[in-house]
Amino acid sequence: MRLLNDLLSLFYPEICAACGTLLHRNENTVCLSCRHLLPDTGYELVTDNPVARMFWGRIRFEQVTGMYFFSKKGKVQHLIHELKYKNNRDAGIFLGQELGKRLIESPLYRSIDVIVPVPLHPKRQRKRGYNQSEVIAKGISEMTNWPVNINNLIRASTTATQTKKSRAARWENVKGIFVLKNPEAFAGKHILLIDDVITTGSTIEACAIALSKAGSIRVSVAAAACATS
Ligand SMILES: [Zn+2]
């Protein structure tokens, strides 16, 4: 097996999903140097943090965290780009596992019942082959044993790409597009909503409005990264 892997890596060398350098044999997905350098927010340990404050006056969440600071052209952007556009699911599993380790260690996330990834539009999911938030959720579940539910919160209609829109335009774009098919199934539960990057928060907010159809639901939010300024 070792020989086969060595031969394979001659032809398909594995590279770090965060910096693009060749990985050593004992490294996996992300090199050790990047693992040390990825910019941790530590927000999973603090209820009142900048990404949680983004939602004040908009919607009530139990806890909100983004694991890494997102910056343009940085390692975190590289990782997210690998996951979303380079078919690199391992990058998503890495992010999910790292996030899961932090959440299971935090006293603030002890009552989570179920993980719900932000749904992608089915058309875009077919094109990409997977939902990146679902891949992150899978990594979290591996570390926490919290179950993942992908059948209840669904995306109802198509939206144009979010990238170049203002916050108001983004909100117009996403409000009302998420539907909770069976509100009773989530009644009384503490849901952990998962996204890749929190930027304006409008997608998360729209998901939370759909989730609020379930009685006495509590919702927390965890993203691999956050772009708060
Ligand atoms: Zn690296």
Tab-separated table of C-alpha atoms in Angstrom, residues 4-175:
chain	number	residue	atom	x	y	z
A	4	LEU	CA	1.455	2.261	-4.309
A	5	ASN	CA	0.886	5.543	-2.465
A	6	ASP	CA	4.476	6.586	-3.106
A	7	LEU	CA	4.096	5.781	-6.788
A	8	LEU	CA	0.781	7.643	-6.993
A	9	SER	CA	2.260	10.696	-5.298
A	10	LEU	CA	4.997	10.782	-7.937
A	11	PHE	CA	2.369	11.342	-10.592
A	12	TYR	CA	-0.261	13.145	-8.514
A	13	PRO	CA	1.650	14.927	-5.765
A	14	GLU	CA	-0.621	16.001	-2.921
A	15	ILE	CA	-0.512	19.701	-2.224
A	16	CYS	CA	-1.611	21.773	0.758
A	17	ALA	CA	-5.175	23.073	0.281
A	18	ALA	CA	-4.242	26.324	2.046
A	19	CYS	CA	-0.859	27.291	0.525
A	20	GLY	CA	-0.304	24.986	-2.459
A	21	THR	CA	3.098	23.592	-1.379
A	22	LEU	CA	3.839	19.861	-1.614
A	23	LEU	CA	2.686	17.855	1.399
A	24	HIS	CA	5.066	15.549	3.252
A	25	ARG	CA	4.104	11.925	3.675
A	26	ASN	CA	2.972	12.552	7.274
A	27	GLU	CA	0.816	15.552	6.309
A	28	ASN	CA	-2.821	15.445	5.258
A	29	THR	CA	-4.817	18.029	3.225
A	30	VAL	CA	-3.244	21.034	4.997
A	31	CYS	CA	0.484	21.316	5.817
A	32	LEU	CA	1.649	21.594	9.421
A	33	SER	CA	2.905	25.129	8.902
A	34	CYS	CA	-0.529	26.305	7.683
A	35	ARG	CA	-2.237	24.469	10.549
A	36	HIS	CA	-0.241	26.681	12.914
A	37	LEU	CA	-0.784	29.866	10.937
A	38	LEU	CA	-4.530	29.722	10.139
A	39	PRO	CA	-6.043	32.764	11.894
A	40	ASP	CA	-8.274	31.422	14.665
A	41	THR	CA	-10.976	33.768	15.990
A	42	GLY	CA	-11.681	31.872	19.228
A	43	TYR	CA	-15.294	33.115	18.899
A	44	GLU	CA	-16.717	29.686	19.866
A	45	LEU	CA	-15.751	30.543	23.459
A	46	VAL	CA	-17.414	33.990	23.564
A	47	THR	CA	-21.160	34.673	23.211
A	48	ASP	CA	-20.674	38.397	22.600
A	49	ASN	CA	-18.313	38.449	19.606
A	50	PRO	CA	-18.174	40.549	16.393
A	51	VAL	CA	-19.869	37.962	14.163
A	52	ALA	CA	-22.678	37.440	16.715
A	53	ARG	CA	-23.145	41.231	16.886
A	54	MET	CA	-23.783	41.319	13.131
A	55	PHE	CA	-27.178	39.739	13.823
A	56	TRP	CA	-28.220	41.976	16.709
A	57	GLY	CA	-31.562	43.612	15.927
A	58	ARG	CA	-32.053	41.229	12.993
A	59	ILE	CA	-32.625	37.779	14.479
A	60	ARG	CA	-32.021	36.054	17.809
A	61	PHE	CA	-29.422	33.297	17.945
A	62	GLU	CA	-28.134	31.332	20.952
A	63	GLN	CA	-24.491	31.368	19.792
A	64	VAL	CA	-22.715	32.450	16.620
A	65	THR	CA	-19.155	31.677	15.583
A	66	GLY	CA	-16.862	31.772	12.561
A	67	MET	CA	-13.713	29.710	13.128
A	68	TYR	CA	-11.167	31.628	11.043
A	69	PHE	CA	-10.772	35.240	9.974
A	70	PHE	CA	-11.400	35.461	6.241
A	71	SER	CA	-9.172	37.829	4.294
A	72	LYS	CA	-8.831	38.369	0.563
A	73	LYS	CA	-5.957	36.350	-0.946
A	74	GLY	CA	-5.229	34.691	2.418
A	75	LYS	CA	-4.886	30.993	3.294
A	76	VAL	CA	-8.494	30.756	4.471
A	77	GLN	CA	-9.790	32.131	1.189
A	78	HIS	CA	-7.591	29.596	-0.598
A	79	LEU	CA	-9.084	26.734	1.441
A	80	ILE	CA	-12.659	27.875	0.835
A	81	HIS	CA	-11.923	28.334	-2.872
A	82	GLU	CA	-10.543	24.774	-3.058
A	83	LEU	CA	-13.740	23.511	-1.441
A	84	LYS	CA	-16.166	25.517	-3.564
A	85	TYR	CA	-14.551	25.611	-6.987
A	86	LYS	CA	-11.785	22.977	-7.165
A	87	ASN	CA	-13.795	19.910	-6.203
A	88	ASN	CA	-11.634	19.536	-3.074
A	89	ARG	CA	-13.973	17.931	-0.544
A	90	ASP	CA	-11.034	17.090	1.733
A	91	ALA	CA	-10.633	20.835	2.341
A	92	GLY	CA	-14.232	20.903	3.621
A	93	ILE	CA	-13.758	17.831	5.800
A	94	PHE	CA	-10.620	19.462	7.254
A	95	LEU	CA	-12.529	22.686	8.013
A	96	GLY	CA	-15.433	20.726	9.526
A	97	GLN	CA	-13.185	18.591	11.714
A	98	GLU	CA	-11.274	21.627	12.978
A	99	LEU	CA	-14.542	23.426	13.714
A	100	GLY	CA	-15.990	20.285	15.355
A	101	LYS	CA	-12.968	20.005	17.689
A	102	ARG	CA	-13.499	23.579	18.853
A	103	LEU	CA	-17.272	23.252	19.282
A	104	ILE	CA	-17.074	20.039	21.312
A	105	GLU	CA	-14.545	21.707	23.650
A	106	SER	CA	-16.706	24.809	24.123
A	107	PRO	CA	-19.196	24.955	27.020
A	108	LEU	CA	-21.490	27.122	24.853
A	109	TYR	CA	-22.461	24.410	22.362
A	110	ARG	CA	-23.242	21.502	24.719
A	111	SER	CA	-26.990	21.386	24.017
A	112	ILE	CA	-26.852	21.046	20.209
A	113	ASP	CA	-29.297	18.379	18.965
A	114	VAL	CA	-28.817	18.457	15.213
A	115	ILE	CA	-26.608	20.067	12.544
A	116	VAL	CA	-28.284	21.682	9.507
A	117	PRO	CA	-26.117	22.873	6.595
A	118	VAL	CA	-27.321	25.902	4.590
A	119	PRO	CA	-28.929	24.285	1.527
A	120	LEU	CA	-27.607	24.956	-1.966
A	121	HIS	CA	-29.955	25.323	-4.876
A	122	PRO	CA	-30.365	21.818	-6.402
A	123	LYS	CA	-29.200	23.062	-9.800
A	124	ARG	CA	-25.986	24.491	-8.400
A	125	GLN	CA	-25.450	21.378	-6.293
A	126	ARG	CA	-25.732	19.198	-9.396
A	127	LYS	CA	-23.171	21.384	-11.140
A	128	ARG	CA	-20.720	21.328	-8.202
A	129	GLY	CA	-21.466	17.713	-7.303
A	130	TYR	CA	-21.958	18.500	-3.611
A	131	ASN	CA	-23.034	21.150	-1.123
A	132	GLN	CA	-19.911	22.637	0.493
A	133	SER	CA	-21.732	23.414	3.772
A	134	GLU	CA	-22.862	19.784	3.939
A	135	VAL	CA	-19.232	18.629	3.585
A	136	ILE	CA	-18.251	20.938	6.479
A	137	ALA	CA	-21.212	19.591	8.495
A	138	LYS	CA	-19.983	16.029	7.892
A	139	GLY	CA	-16.546	16.943	9.299
A	140	ILE	CA	-18.171	18.538	12.365
A	141	SER	CA	-20.321	15.457	12.900
A	142	GLU	CA	-17.242	13.200	12.801
A	143	MET	CA	-15.815	15.090	15.781
A	144	THR	CA	-18.999	15.727	17.769
A	145	ASN	CA	-21.335	12.831	16.893
A	146	TRP	CA	-24.135	15.374	16.385
A	147	PRO	CA	-26.404	14.105	13.580
A	148	VAL	CA	-26.711	16.019	10.279
A	149	ASN	CA	-30.147	16.737	8.794
A	150	ILE	CA	-30.348	17.756	5.116
A	151	ASN	CA	-33.987	16.930	4.291
A	152	ASN	CA	-35.994	19.396	6.349
A	153	LEU	CA	-34.645	22.876	5.538
A	154	ILE	CA	-34.684	23.170	1.757
A	155	ARG	CA	-34.072	25.842	-0.850
A	156	ALA	CA	-37.177	26.706	-2.803
A	157	SER	CA	-36.174	28.865	-5.727
A	158	THR	CA	-33.193	29.885	-7.789
A	159	THR	CA	-30.976	32.912	-7.052
A	160	ALA	CA	-28.321	34.700	-9.043
A	161	THR	CA	-24.775	34.523	-7.709
A	162	GLN	CA	-24.245	36.539	-4.508
A	163	THR	CA	-20.726	37.723	-5.148
A	164	LYS	CA	-21.117	41.256	-6.472
A	165	LYS	CA	-24.303	42.393	-4.747
A	166	SER	CA	-24.872	44.976	-2.030
A	167	ARG	CA	-26.267	43.863	1.318
A	168	ALA	CA	-29.775	45.123	0.434
A	169	ALA	CA	-29.676	43.411	-2.952
A	170	ARG	CA	-28.448	40.204	-1.350
A	171	TRP	CA	-31.306	40.320	1.121
A	172	GLU	CA	-33.869	40.811	-1.677
A	173	ASN	CA	-32.207	37.854	-3.311
A	174	VAL	CA	-32.447	35.349	-0.454
A	175	LYS	CA	-35.467	36.267	1.679
